[in-house]
């Protein structure tokens, strides 16, 4: 399998008919505010220029690992990320790549920032696992990952639609991570502005919940109606870290014990984890590596019944 991977540095491919920049031997190309390896194609667009960076797969991963994990994290965690990211990139290229580029460079794909996020530790992790991918049934898997699950990862069909035998919910080891638990508060006006179609919000309650407690859909009641909304849409509208959350209405203190308030002044949201909760938990990998687990053991835990395979890099 060739080791040339095309990674998009600008989000949009833009129009065709651009020109290329090739680095000198051992040199780099400066795009925007960063240096990149490989060669770059510049494409004119209505808003200026978009850039596509063509880079060696393993060198691409030098940057991705540093952007997705801390460069000072344990080496076994970085190795696990290297294998997951290599698998993810190649599977994504097969299913979503196009004639101009294979991958985007944002969190919607996996983060790629050029030389800025490389370090000796990320290079060592990539080099130590060179060409290794995760496979199931002879195919490279969809090796998705996330920051922190909040204590338990999910079966893929409980978050997305299609079941996959290797993306099964397992206990996580992300306790103590900065995003294991979190809390946000919103005034009634704030939450009503972000969730439309019901008027002023009165309550937000679970409608459908995964076996571990992650919300799949929520019921939003307002003074003009009620809607059942996909939990991901609510997460996006409110800027929450995950869909594992509980919404509690907040009321003003009442002067009389016999008085009842039916309309909250705001809402407190208590949540767990950061990300979709599928596949490898990066903070779980961090903690497991601190406990002495190898990258092979970490990957086997989060991607059930998979095998490490070696691609032919030429």
Coordinates of N, CA, C and O in Angstrom, one line a residue, residues 27 33 35 42 52 100 109 160 166 173 182 196 227 267 277 286 295:
X27 N 13.5 20.4 3.6 CA 12.9 21.7 3.9 C 11.4 21.6 4.2 O 10.9 20.5 4.3
X33 N 0.1 30.3 9.0 CA 1.0 30.6 10.1 C 1.7 29.4 10.6 O 2.2 29.3 11.7
X35 N 4.4 25.8 9.5 CA 5.3 25.1 8.5 C 4.8 23.6 8.3 O 4.3 23.0 9.3
X42 N -1.7 25.0 -4.3 CA -2.5 26.2 -4.0 C -3.6 26.3 -5.0 O -3.4 26.2 -6.2
X52 N -3.7 22.5 -0.3 CA -3.7 21.1 0.0 C -2.3 20.6 0.1 O -1.4 20.8 -0.7
X100 N -9.2 15.4 -5.0 CA -8.2 16.4 -4.6 C -7.5 16.1 -3.3 O -6.4 16.4 -3.1
X109 N -12.3 15.5 11.3 CA -11.5 14.3 10.8 C -10.6 13.9 11.9 O -10.9 13.1 12.8
X160 N -24.5 6.2 16.9 CA -24.7 6.4 15.4 C -25.7 5.3 15.0 O -26.5 4.8 15.8
X166 N -16.6 -4.3 16.5 CA -15.4 -3.9 17.3 C -15.6 -2.6 18.1 O -14.8 -2.3 18.9
X173 N -11.3 4.1 31.7 CA -10.3 4.3 32.8 C -9.9 5.8 32.8 O -8.7 6.1 33.0
X182 N -18.2 17.7 34.3 CA -18.2 19.1 34.1 C -19.6 19.7 34.3 O -20.5 18.9 34.5
X196 N -34.7 26.4 19.5 CA -35.8 27.1 18.9 C -37.0 26.1 18.8 O -36.9 24.9 19.0
X227 N -40.8 19.7 21.9 CA -40.1 19.0 20.8 C -39.2 17.9 21.4 O -38.7 18.1 22.5
X267 N -31.0 27.0 34.1 CA -30.8 25.6 34.1 C -29.3 25.3 34.3 O -28.4 25.9 33.8
X277 N -17.8 9.3 22.7 CA -17.8 8.1 23.6 C -17.6 6.8 22.8 O -17.8 5.7 23.4
X286 N -4.3 7.1 28.5 CA -3.3 7.8 29.3 C -3.2 7.0 30.7 O -2.1 6.7 31.1
X295 N 0.6 -0.6 24.5 CA -0.3 0.0 23.5 C -1.1 -1.1 22.9 O -2.3 -0.9 22.6

